[in-house]
Structure formats: C-alpha cells, structure tokens
mmCIF file of C-alpha atoms in Angstrom:
data_model
loop_
_atom_site.group_PDB
_atom_site.id
_atom_site.type_symbol
_atom_site.label_atom_id
_atom_site.label_comp_id
_atom_site.label_asym_id
_atom_site.label_seq_id
_atom_site.Cartn_x
_atom_site.Cartn_y
_atom_site.Cartn_z
ATOM 1 C CA MET N 1 89.078 90.036 72.966
ATOM 2 C CA SER N 2 85.906 88.624 74.327
ATOM 3 C CA GLY N 3 87.404 84.974 74.100
ATOM 4 C CA GLU N 4 90.525 85.751 76.147
ATOM 5 C CA PRO N 5 91.000 84.179 79.555
ATOM 6 C CA ALA N 6 89.928 85.770 82.590
ATOM 7 C CA ALA N 7 93.516 85.910 83.718
ATOM 8 C CA ALA N 8 96.909 84.513 82.540
ATOM 9 C CA VAL N 9 99.018 82.156 84.732
ATOM 10 C CA GLY N 10 102.483 83.327 85.428
ATOM 11 C CA PRO N 11 105.580 81.361 86.065
ATOM 12 C CA ASP N 12 104.752 81.189 89.848
ATOM 13 C CA GLY N 13 101.276 79.769 89.026
ATOM 14 C CA ALA N 14 99.337 82.724 90.177
ATOM 15 C CA PRO N 15 96.670 84.193 87.815
ATOM 16 C CA ARG N 16 97.277 87.805 86.797
ATOM 17 C CA CYS N 17 95.969 90.368 84.417
ATOM 18 C CA PRO N 18 97.423 89.376 81.054
ATOM 19 C CA TRP N 19 99.283 92.665 80.530
ATOM 20 C CA ALA N 20 101.241 92.082 83.678
ATOM 21 C CA LEU N 21 103.088 89.085 82.360
ATOM 22 C CA SER N 22 104.889 90.746 79.376
ATOM 23 C CA THR N 23 107.918 91.829 81.389
ATOM 24 C CA ALA N 24 109.278 91.369 84.852
ATOM 25 C CA ASP N 25 108.957 95.036 85.364
ATOM 26 C CA TYR N 26 105.200 94.896 84.837
ATOM 27 C CA VAL N 27 104.808 91.889 87.182
ATOM 28 C CA THR N 28 106.393 93.853 90.072
ATOM 29 C CA TYR N 29 104.385 96.954 89.119
ATOM 30 C CA HIS N 30 101.241 95.111 88.850
ATOM 31 C CA ASP N 31 101.568 93.101 92.062
ATOM 32 C CA GLU N 32 102.910 96.012 94.247
ATOM 33 C CA GLU N 33 101.476 99.207 92.945
ATOM 34 C CA TRP N 34 98.805 99.218 90.244
ATOM 35 C CA GLY N 35 95.335 99.744 91.706
ATOM 36 C CA ARG N 36 96.567 100.361 95.245
ATOM 37 C CA PRO N 37 95.228 103.559 96.765
ATOM 38 C CA VAL N 38 97.638 106.579 96.435
ATOM 39 C CA HIS N 39 97.180 109.601 98.666
ATOM 40 C CA GLY N 40 99.251 112.813 99.013
ATOM 41 C CA ASP N 41 99.528 115.852 96.670
ATOM 42 C CA ASP N 42 103.198 115.160 95.749
ATOM 43 C CA ALA N 43 102.485 111.460 95.096
ATOM 44 C CA LEU N 44 99.416 112.247 92.972
ATOM 45 C CA PHE N 45 101.290 115.014 91.254
ATOM 46 C CA GLU N 46 103.903 112.409 90.258
ATOM 47 C CA ARG N 47 101.377 109.980 88.971
ATOM 48 C CA LEU N 48 99.463 112.617 87.087
ATOM 49 C CA SER N 49 102.766 113.887 85.349
ATOM 50 C CA LEU N 50 103.801 110.343 84.509
ATOM 51 C CA GLU N 51 100.511 109.433 83.072
ATOM 52 C CA ALA N 52 100.738 112.599 80.860
ATOM 53 C CA PHE N 53 104.211 111.715 79.720
ATOM 54 C CA GLN N 54 102.877 108.173 78.849
ATOM 55 C CA SER N 55 100.341 109.713 76.283
ATOM 56 C CA GLY N 56 101.163 108.037 73.070
ATOM 57 C CA LEU N 57 103.791 105.801 74.433
ATOM 58 C CA SER N 58 103.780 102.403 76.229
ATOM 59 C CA TRP N 59 103.659 102.531 80.054
ATOM 60 C CA ILE N 60 106.777 100.238 80.222
ATOM 61 C CA THR N 61 108.787 103.076 78.669
ATOM 62 C CA ILE N 62 107.727 105.398 81.595
ATOM 63 C CA LEU N 63 107.921 102.844 84.101
ATOM 64 C CA ARG N 64 111.606 102.027 83.234
ATOM 65 C CA ARG N 65 112.402 105.790 83.279
ATOM 66 C CA ARG N 66 110.872 106.619 86.505
ATOM 67 C CA PRO N 67 114.037 106.793 88.431
ATOM 68 C CA GLY N 68 115.279 109.238 85.813
ATOM 69 C CA PHE N 69 112.001 111.257 85.994
ATOM 70 C CA ARG N 70 112.274 111.377 89.757
ATOM 71 C CA ALA N 71 115.808 112.680 89.635
ATOM 72 C CA ALA N 72 114.924 115.206 86.872
ATOM 73 C CA PHE N 73 111.855 116.441 88.812
ATOM 74 C CA ALA N 74 112.970 116.759 92.331
ATOM 75 C CA ASP N 75 110.924 113.609 93.374
ATOM 76 C CA PHE N 76 107.886 115.609 92.080
ATOM 77 C CA LYS N 77 107.681 117.798 95.084
ATOM 78 C CA ILE N 78 105.233 120.387 93.845
ATOM 79 C CA SER N 79 106.739 123.307 95.745
ATOM 80 C CA THR N 80 110.151 122.617 94.293
ATOM 81 C CA VAL N 81 109.026 121.960 90.697
ATOM 82 C CA ALA N 82 106.988 125.278 90.724
ATOM 83 C CA GLU N 83 110.196 127.099 91.238
ATOM 84 C CA PHE N 84 111.966 125.478 88.352
ATOM 85 C CA THR N 85 113.528 128.208 86.126
ATOM 86 C CA GLY N 86 114.316 128.403 82.443
ATOM 87 C CA THR N 87 117.584 126.839 83.092
ATOM 88 C CA ASP N 88 115.789 123.840 84.712
ATOM 89 C CA ARG N 89 113.438 123.664 81.591
ATOM 90 C CA GLU N 90 116.590 123.597 79.337
ATOM 91 C CA ARG N 91 118.236 120.946 81.573
ATOM 92 C CA LEU N 92 114.932 118.784 81.310
ATOM 93 C CA LEU N 93 114.995 119.150 77.515
ATOM 94 C CA ALA N 94 118.451 117.834 77.384
ATOM 95 C CA ASP N 95 117.952 115.013 79.811
ATOM 96 C CA THR N 96 118.173 111.507 78.205
ATOM 97 C CA GLY N 97 116.873 109.927 81.367
ATOM 98 C CA ILE N 98 113.364 111.277 80.799
ATOM 99 C CA ILE N 99 110.917 111.778 77.689
ATOM 100 C CA ARG N 100 112.169 114.927 76.229
ATOM 101 C CA ASN N 101 108.732 116.177 74.897
ATOM 102 C CA ARG N 102 108.738 119.870 75.066
ATOM 103 C CA ALA N 103 104.825 120.136 75.393
ATOM 104 C CA LYS N 104 104.816 117.599 78.286
ATOM 105 C CA ILE N 105 107.709 119.102 80.076
ATOM 106 C CA ASP N 106 106.079 122.526 79.844
ATOM 107 C CA ALA N 107 102.643 121.143 81.059
ATOM 108 C CA THR N 108 104.427 119.567 84.119
ATOM 109 C CA LEU N 109 106.056 122.733 85.079
ATOM 110 C CA ALA N 110 102.918 124.819 84.449
ATOM 111 C CA ASN N 111 100.882 122.222 86.513
ATOM 112 C CA ALA N 112 103.224 122.488 89.408
ATOM 113 C CA ARG N 113 102.941 126.306 89.416
ATOM 114 C CA VAL N 114 99.137 125.869 89.455
ATOM 115 C CA LEU N 115 99.209 123.336 92.357
ATOM 116 C CA ALA N 116 101.583 125.204 94.382
ATOM 117 C CA GLY N 117 98.809 127.782 94.981
ATOM 118 C CA TRP N 118 96.406 125.230 96.279
ATOM 119 C CA GLU N 119 95.864 124.478 99.843
ATOM 120 C CA PRO N 120 97.591 121.213 101.225
ATOM 121 C CA GLY N 121 95.472 118.262 100.391
ATOM 122 C CA ASP N 122 93.294 120.076 97.806
ATOM 123 C CA LEU N 123 94.808 117.950 94.870
ATOM 124 C CA ASP N 124 94.184 114.674 96.896
ATOM 125 C CA THR N 125 90.610 115.750 97.696
ATOM 126 C CA LEU N 126 89.735 116.720 93.961
ATOM 127 C CA ILE N 127 91.117 113.595 92.526
ATOM 128 C CA TRP N 128 89.492 111.212 95.125
ATOM 129 C CA SER N 129 86.165 113.037 95.031
ATOM 130 C CA HIS N 130 85.707 111.457 91.514
ATOM 131 C CA ALA N 131 86.218 107.853 92.693
ATOM 132 C CA PRO N 132 83.136 105.895 91.887
ATOM 133 C CA ASP N 133 81.257 103.722 94.312
ATOM 134 C CA PRO N 134 82.938 100.241 94.124
ATOM 135 C CA ALA N 135 79.287 98.658 94.293
ATOM 136 C CA THR N 136 78.540 99.995 90.805
ATOM 137 C CA ARG N 137 81.821 98.448 89.310
ATOM 138 C CA PRO N 138 81.489 94.617 89.119
ATOM 139 C CA ALA N 139 85.012 93.032 88.474
ATOM 140 C CA PRO N 140 86.006 92.829 85.042
ATOM 141 C CA LYS N 141 86.369 89.204 83.667
ATOM 142 C CA THR N 142 88.433 90.007 80.724
ATOM 143 C CA LEU N 143 90.381 93.005 79.397
ATOM 144 C CA ALA N 144 87.660 93.744 76.862
ATOM 145 C CA GLU N 145 85.463 94.773 79.866
ATOM 146 C CA VAL N 146 88.045 97.313 81.315
ATOM 147 C CA PRO N 147 87.179 100.787 79.955
ATOM 148 C CA ALA N 148 89.575 103.454 78.603
ATOM 149 C CA VAL N 149 87.200 106.415 79.623
ATOM 150 C CA THR N 150 84.434 106.548 82.050
ATOM 151 C CA PRO N 151 81.972 109.331 83.135
ATOM 152 C CA GLU N 152 83.965 109.748 86.326
ATOM 153 C CA SER N 153 87.323 110.218 84.375
ATOM 154 C CA THR N 154 85.660 112.699 82.188
ATOM 155 C CA GLY N 155 84.439 114.520 85.139
ATOM 156 C CA LEU N 156 87.841 114.459 86.719
ATOM 157 C CA SER N 157 89.468 115.777 83.476
ATOM 158 C CA LYS N 158 87.001 118.529 83.276
ATOM 159 C CA ALA N 159 87.538 119.435 86.977
ATOM 160 C CA LEU N 160 91.486 119.437 86.593
ATOM 161 C CA LYS N 161 91.247 121.492 83.255
ATOM 162 C CA LYS N 162 88.958 123.997 84.959
ATOM 163 C CA GLN N 163 91.634 124.592 87.561
ATOM 164 C CA GLY N 164 94.182 125.198 84.782
ATOM 165 C CA LEU N 165 96.015 121.920 84.528
ATOM 166 C CA ARG N 166 97.283 120.561 81.232
ATOM 167 C CA PHE N 167 97.394 117.063 79.708
ATOM 168 C CA VAL N 168 94.783 115.799 81.807
ATOM 169 C CA GLY N 169 92.237 114.302 79.202
ATOM 170 C CA PRO N 170 89.690 111.842 79.985
ATOM 171 C CA THR N 171 91.867 108.853 78.993
ATOM 172 C CA THR N 172 94.857 110.185 80.953
ATOM 173 C CA ALA N 173 92.449 110.804 84.001
ATOM 174 C CA TYR N 174 91.192 107.223 83.767
ATOM 175 C CA ALA N 175 94.707 105.798 83.643
ATOM 176 C CA LEU N 176 95.320 107.742 86.709
ATOM 177 C CA MET N 177 92.255 106.401 88.503
ATOM 178 C CA GLN N 178 93.309 102.973 87.745
ATOM 179 C CA ALA N 179 96.974 103.379 88.818
ATOM 180 C CA CYS N 180 96.169 105.130 91.946
ATOM 181 C CA GLY N 181 93.399 102.722 93.190
ATOM 182 C CA LEU N 182 90.284 104.971 92.635
ATOM 183 C CA VAL N 183 89.071 102.076 90.636
ATOM 184 C CA ASN N 184 89.922 98.320 90.775
ATOM 185 C CA ASP N 185 90.407 97.092 87.434
ATOM 186 C CA HIS N 186 92.329 93.965 88.228
ATOM 187 C CA LEU N 187 90.493 91.154 86.537
ATOM 188 C CA GLU N 188 87.912 88.996 88.570
ATOM 189 C CA THR N 189 90.366 85.989 89.019
ATOM 190 C CA CYS N 190 93.559 88.110 89.281
ATOM 191 C CA VAL N 191 95.597 87.414 92.487
ATOM 192 C CA ALA N 192 95.999 91.097 93.048
ATOM 193 C CA ARG N 193 92.387 91.692 93.041
ATOM 194 C CA ARG N 194 92.099 89.887 96.349
ATOM 195 C CA GLY N 195 94.956 91.765 97.850
ATOM 196 C CA PRO N 196 95.537 95.290 99.038
ATOM 197 C CA ALA N 197 94.590 96.537 95.626
ATOM 198 C CA GLY N 198 90.932 96.732 96.470
ATOM 199 C CA GLY N 199 89.780 93.196 97.642
ATOM 200 C CA GLY N 200 86.892 92.124 95.947
#
C-alpha cells in the first residue's frame, strides 16, 4: 500500500480518500459525514451500535441498511430502546431490513439499558474524553498510514467495557472515533480534510 496515491481523483475532479470512490453511497458518506464531529448521546449510541453491527462486514452493507436500522431501533433513542421487550427482540430478529445477528441485537438492547441509567451527556463526555490532541496526529498521506487501532481507541474500549457495554472492542472503538470526528483520518490531499471534517 505504500505506493498508492495520496488520494484518488473522482469524476468531479476532486481528490478523495480512495475508499470513498467505490460507490456513490460512499462518496456522499465520505464528503458529508465521515470525520465530522458528532455529539449527543442518542447520535453517538447510533454510531456505536452501527459500528458494532459492522464488525465482520463491510461498512457499505450497514450504510445501505441504515434507514432500516433507524426504523427498527426507534431512531436509536436510548430511553426508548432501553424499554424494548422480548417481543421487540423477536421482531428485530425477523427484520430483513437490518443485520439479524442475535449477539449484536442483544448487545444493542443491553447497551441501551446500561446507558439509560447514565446522566444526560455522560456518553458524549466519555467518548470525547478519548479524542487525541490533533497536533499529535499528522495527516496520513496514504491509507497505509491510517491505523486500525490506537492507544486512545484501546482506552475508549476499556472505559466502555468497564461500564458494561458490549461489542466495543478497540477496532470498533477506533472506527467510531474516525466516523464521529474524534480523529481526522482523511488523507492529506483529500478535499474533505480541508472542509468541516477537521480542517488541516
């Protein structure tokens, strides 16, 4: 991977992270969402849950089913999901609009029940407390320079697990950090790096 270009040029002539150009869905997600700061407990619960569902799968699979996930999980409102019953669980296991993985569904429901007992803003504060200093993270020039796990994501994983959350390993935690703007892993010459995703 060390010989790959810093960024790939899309049909519009703008350089982007190479992964973003594989599908139109990825272009939109890359340009408008990935790496932009996300705050709010429910919003972060959604991202955390979707990253857990992504484990072992491609992100495009999750991205294309996100409307189905949102419908199935009440827009990931923590207080609502925490009250889901056994009947809701069976509904989820039969829902073809999501990934019908029993362990991941159970983890999402269990995580909501844990988080429902937290004070408002606690999840946001915990997650963002693990954001590294941007000054310590030079812009990656190629995908080979983008890590899958970092000391910060390992620390975030441990903190979440300590609170009783499931499916929050270091790799999942780092994917969350990338998606929610705790780190800016857009490549150095990527057009999105110079935009709202983190600028510089």
